Amino acid sequence: MRIEDIPIDKIRRPLPRGNDPEKVKALMASIAEIGLQEPIDVLEVEGKYYGFSGCHRYEACQRLGQETIRCRVRRAPKAVLKMHLA
């Protein structure tokens, strides 16, 4: 596993999730003031990034107009990606 800043537009979010707007708003204020404190987790499968957690942090950074987001990147084969999508 490695920590890396990844362009937000390169992270695919295959499972839609409804975020709590108030939580996103609070995270936006926090991230604007002190930065993102906890990276989101992404899978790297064949050079593509997939995010399944950190939905509120991802949306907050996206809405703040940040180009990248700090990620914990774990390489995985397609079989692992399929398990997440099942």
Coordinates of N, CA, C and O in Angstrom, one line a residue:
M1 N 0.8 -1.2 0.0 CA 0.0 0.0 0.0 C 0.9 1.2 0.0 O 1.9 1.3 0.6
R2 N 0.4 2.3 -0.7 CA 1.2 3.5 -0.8 C 0.2 4.7 -0.6 O -1.0 4.5 -0.9
I3 N 0.7 5.8 -0.2 CA -0.1 7.1 -0.1 C 0.3 7.9 -1.3 O 1.5 8.1 -1.5
E4 N -0.7 8.4 -2.0 CA -0.4 9.2 -3.2 C -1.6 10.2 -3.4 O -2.7 9.9 -3.0
D5 N -1.2 11.4 -3.9 CA -2.2 12.3 -4.4 C -2.7 12.0 -5.8 O -1.8 11.9 -6.7
I6 N -3.9 11.7 -6.0 CA -4.5 11.3 -7.2 C -5.5 12.3 -7.7 O -6.3 12.8 -7.0
P7 N -5.4 12.6 -9.1 CA -6.5 13.5 -9.6 C -7.9 13.0 -9.3 O -8.2 11.8 -9.6
I8 N -8.7 13.8 -8.8 CA -10.1 13.4 -8.4 C -10.8 12.9 -9.6 O -11.5 11.9 -9.5
D9 N -10.6 13.4 -10.8 CA -11.3 13.0 -12.0 C -10.8 11.6 -12.5 O -11.4 11.1 -13.4
K10 N -9.8 11.1 -11.9 CA -9.3 9.8 -12.3 C -9.8 8.6 -11.4 O -9.5 7.5 -11.6
I11 N -10.6 9.0 -10.4 CA -11.1 8.0 -9.4 C -12.5 7.7 -9.8 O -13.4 8.6 -9.9
R12 N -12.8 6.4 -10.1 CA -14.1 6.0 -10.5 C -14.8 5.6 -9.2 O -14.3 4.9 -8.3
R13 N -16.1 5.9 -9.1 CA -16.9 5.6 -7.9 C -18.1 4.7 -8.5 O -19.2 5.3 -8.7
P14 N -17.9 3.4 -8.6 CA -18.9 2.6 -9.3 C -20.1 2.3 -8.5 O -21.1 1.9 -9.0
L15 N -20.1 2.5 -7.2 CA -21.3 2.3 -6.3 C -21.8 3.6 -5.8 O -21.3 4.2 -5.0
P16 N -23.0 4.1 -6.4 CA -23.5 5.4 -6.0 C -23.9 5.3 -4.5 O -24.4 4.3 -4.1
R17 N -23.7 6.4 -3.9 CA -24.1 6.5 -2.5 C -24.7 7.9 -2.2 O -24.1 8.9 -2.6
G18 N -25.7 7.9 -1.4 CA -26.3 9.2 -1.0 C -25.5 9.7 0.2 O -25.5 9.1 1.3
N19 N -24.9 10.9 0.1 CA -24.1 11.4 1.2 C -25.0 12.3 2.0 O -25.9 13.0 1.5
D20 N -24.7 12.5 3.3 CA -25.3 13.4 4.2 C -24.8 14.8 3.9 O -23.6 15.1 4.1
P21 N -25.7 15.7 3.4 CA -25.3 17.0 3.0 C -24.6 17.8 4.1 O -23.7 18.6 3.9
E22 N -25.1 17.6 5.4 CA -24.5 18.4 6.5 C -23.1 17.9 6.8 O -22.2 18.7 7.2
K23 N -22.9 16.6 6.7 CA -21.6 16.0 6.9 C -20.6 16.5 5.9 O -19.4 16.9 6.2
V24 N -21.0 16.6 4.6 CA -20.2 17.1 3.5 C -19.8 18.5 3.8 O -18.7 18.9 3.6
K25 N -20.8 19.3 4.2 CA -20.6 20.7 4.4 C -19.6 21.0 5.6 O -18.7 21.8 5.5
A26 N -19.7 20.2 6.6 CA -18.8 20.3 7.8 C -17.4 19.9 7.3 O -16.4 20.5 7.7
L27 N -17.3 18.8 6.5 CA -16.0 18.4 6.0 C -15.4 19.4 5.1 O -14.2 19.7 5.2
M28 N -16.2 20.1 4.3 CA -15.7 21.1 3.4 C -15.0 22.3 4.3 O -14.0 22.7 3.9
A29 N -15.7 22.6 5.3 CA -15.2 23.7 6.2 C -13.9 23.2 6.8 O -12.9 24.0 6.9
S30 N -13.8 22.0 7.3 CA -12.6 21.5 7.9 C -11.5 21.4 7.0 O -10.3 21.8 7.2
I31 N -11.8 20.8 5.8 CA -10.7 20.6 4.8 C -10.2 22.0 4.3 O -9.0 22.1 4.1
A32 N -11.1 22.9 4.1 CA -10.7 24.3 3.7 C -9.7 24.9 4.7 O -8.8 25.6 4.4
E33 N -10.0 24.6 6.0 CA -9.2 25.2 7.1 C -7.9 24.5 7.4 O -6.8 25.1 7.5
I34 N -7.9 23.2 7.5 CA -6.7 22.4 7.9 C -6.3 21.3 6.9 O -5.3 20.7 7.2
G35 N -7.0 21.2 5.8 CA -6.6 20.2 4.8 C -7.2 18.8 5.2 O -7.8 18.6 6.3
L36 N -7.2 17.9 4.2 CA -7.7 16.6 4.4 C -6.8 15.8 5.4 O -5.6 15.7 5.1
Q37 N -7.3 15.4 6.5 CA -6.5 14.7 7.5 C -6.4 13.2 7.3 O -5.4 12.6 7.8
E38 N -7.4 12.6 6.7 CA -7.4 11.1 6.5 C -7.6 10.8 5.1 O -8.6 11.1 4.5
P39 N -6.6 10.1 4.4 CA -6.7 9.8 3.0 C -7.9 8.8 2.8 O -8.3 8.1 3.7
I40 N -8.4 8.9 1.6 CA -9.5 7.9 1.2 C -8.8 6.6 0.7 O -7.6 6.7 0.3
D41 N -9.5 5.5 0.7 CA -8.9 4.2 0.2 C -9.4 4.0 -1.2 O -10.5 4.2 -1.5
V42 N -8.4 3.7 -2.1 CA -8.8 3.3 -3.5 C -8.0 2.0 -3.9 O -7.0 1.7 -3.3
L43 N -8.7 1.3 -4.8 CA -8.1 0.1 -5.4 C -7.5 0.6 -6.7 O -8.1 1.3 -7.5
E44 N -6.3 0.1 -7.0 CA -5.7 0.3 -8.4 C -5.8 -1.0 -9.1 O -5.2 -2.0 -8.7
V45 N -6.6 -1.0 -10.2 CA -6.7 -2.3 -11.0 C -6.4 -1.9 -12.4 O -7.0 -1.1 -13.0
E46 N -5.3 -2.5 -12.9 CA -4.8 -2.3 -14.2 C -4.7 -0.8 -14.6 O -5.1 -0.3 -15.6
G47 N -4.1 0.0 -13.6 CA -3.8 1.4 -13.8 C -5.0 2.3 -13.7 O -4.9 3.5 -13.8
K48 N -6.2 1.8 -13.3 CA -7.3 2.6 -13.0 C -7.7 2.6 -11.5 O -7.4 1.6 -10.9
Y49 N -8.2 3.7 -11.0 CA -8.5 3.8 -9.6 C -10.0 3.7 -9.3 O -10.8 4.3 -10.0
Y50 N -10.3 3.0 -8.3 CA -11.7 2.8 -7.9 C -11.8 3.1 -6.4 O -11.1 2.5 -5.6
G51 N -12.8 4.0 -6.1 CA -13.0 4.3 -4.7 C -14.4 3.7 -4.2 O -15.4 3.8 -4.9
F52 N -14.3 3.1 -3.0 CA -15.5 2.5 -2.4 C -15.8 3.1 -1.0 O -16.8 2.8 -0.5
S53 N -14.8 3.8 -0.5 CA -15.0 4.4 0.8 C -14.6 5.9 0.8 O -14.1 6.3 -0.2
G54 N -14.8 6.6 1.9 CA -14.4 8.0 1.9 C -15.3 8.9 1.0 O -14.9 9.9 0.6
C55 N -16.6 8.4 0.9 CA -17.5 9.1 0.0 C -17.7 10.6 0.4 O -17.8 11.5 -0.5
H56 N -17.8 10.9 1.7 CA -18.1 12.2 2.1 C -16.8 13.1 1.9 O -16.9 14.2 1.5
R57 N -15.7 12.5 2.2 CA -14.4 13.3 2.0 C -14.2 13.5 0.5 O -13.8 14.6 0.1
Y58 N -14.5 12.5 -0.3 CA -14.3 12.7 -1.7 C -15.2 13.8 -2.3 O -14.8 14.7 -3.0
E59 N -16.5 13.8 -1.9 CA -17.4 14.8 -2.3 C -17.0 16.2 -1.8 O -17.1 17.2 -2.5
A60 N -16.6 16.3 -0.6 CA -16.2 17.6 0.0 C -15.0 18.1 -0.8 O -15.0 19.3 -1.2
C61 N -14.0 17.3 -1.1 CA -12.8 17.8 -1.9 C -13.2 18.2 -3.3 O -12.8 19.2 -3.8
Q62 N -14.1 17.4 -3.9 CA -14.6 17.7 -5.2 C -15.3 19.0 -5.2 O -15.1 19.9 -6.1
R63 N -16.2 19.2 -4.3 CA -17.0 20.5 -4.2 C -16.1 21.7 -3.9 O -16.5 22.8 -4.3
L64 N -15.0 21.5 -3.2 CA -14.1 22.5 -3.0 C -13.2 22.9 -4.2 O -12.5 23.9 -4.2
G65 N -13.4 22.1 -5.2 CA -12.6 22.3 -6.5 C -11.2 21.9 -6.4 O -10.4 22.3 -7.3
Q66 N -10.9 21.0 -5.5 CA -9.5 20.4 -5.4 C -9.3 19.5 -6.6 O -10.2 18.7 -7.0
E67 N -8.1 19.6 -7.2 CA -7.8 18.8 -8.4 C -7.3 17.4 -8.0 O -7.5 16.4 -8.7
T68 N -6.7 17.2 -6.8 CA -6.3 15.9 -6.3 C -6.8 15.6 -4.9 O -7.3 16.5 -4.2
I69 N -6.7 14.4 -4.6 CA -7.1 14.0 -3.2 C -6.1 12.9 -2.7 O -5.6 12.1 -3.5
R70 N -5.7 13.0 -1.5 CA -4.8 12.1 -0.9 C -5.4 10.7 -0.7 O -6.5 10.6 -0.2
C71 N -4.8 9.7 -1.2 CA -5.4 8.3 -1.2 C -4.4 7.3 -0.6 O -3.2 7.4 -0.8
R72 N -4.9 6.3 0.0 CA -4.2 5.1 0.3 C -4.5 4.1 -0.8 O -5.7 3.7 -1.0
V73 N -3.5 3.8 -1.6 CA -3.7 3.0 -2.8 C -3.2 1.6 -2.6 O -2.1 1.3 -2.1
R74 N -4.1 0.7 -2.9 CA -3.8 -0.7 -2.8 C -4.0 -1.3 -4.2 O -5.1 -1.2 -4.8
R75 N -3.0 -2.0 -4.8 CA -3.1 -2.6 -6.0 C -3.9 -3.9 -5.8 O -3.7 -4.6 -4.9
A76 N -4.7 -4.2 -6.8 CA -5.5 -5.4 -6.7 C -5.8 -6.0 -8.1 O -5.9 -5.2 -9.1
P77 N -6.0 -7.3 -8.2 CA -6.4 -7.9 -9.5 C -7.9 -7.6 -9.8 O -8.7 -7.3 -8.8
K78 N -8.4 -7.9 -11.0 CA -9.8 -7.7 -11.3 C -10.7 -8.5 -10.4 O -11.8 -8.1 -10.1
A79 N -10.2 -9.7 -10.0 CA -11.1 -10.5 -9.1 C -11.5 -9.8 -7.8 O -12.6 -9.9 -7.3
V80 N -10.6 -9.0 -7.3 CA -10.9 -8.3 -6.0 C -11.9 -7.2 -6.4 O -12.8 -6.9 -5.6
L81 N -11.7 -6.5 -7.5 CA -12.7 -5.5 -7.9 C -14.1 -6.1 -8.1 O -15.0 -5.5 -7.6
K82 N -14.1 -7.2 -8.7 CA -15.4 -7.9 -8.9 C -16.1 -8.2 -7.6 O -17.3 -8.1 -7.4
M83 N -15.3 -8.6 -6.5 CA -15.9 -8.9 -5.2 C -16.5 -7.6 -4.6 O -17.5 -7.6 -4.0
H84 N -15.8 -6.4 -4.8 CA -16.4 -5.2 -4.3 C -17.7 -4.8 -5.0 O -18.5 -4.1 -4.5
L85 N -17.8 -5.2 -6.3 CA -19.0 -4.8 -7.1 C -20.1 -5.8 -6.9 O -21.2 -5.5 -7.4
A86 N -19.9 -6.9 -6.3 CA -20.9 -8.0 -6.1 C -22.0 -7.6 -5.1 O -21.8 -6.8 -4.2

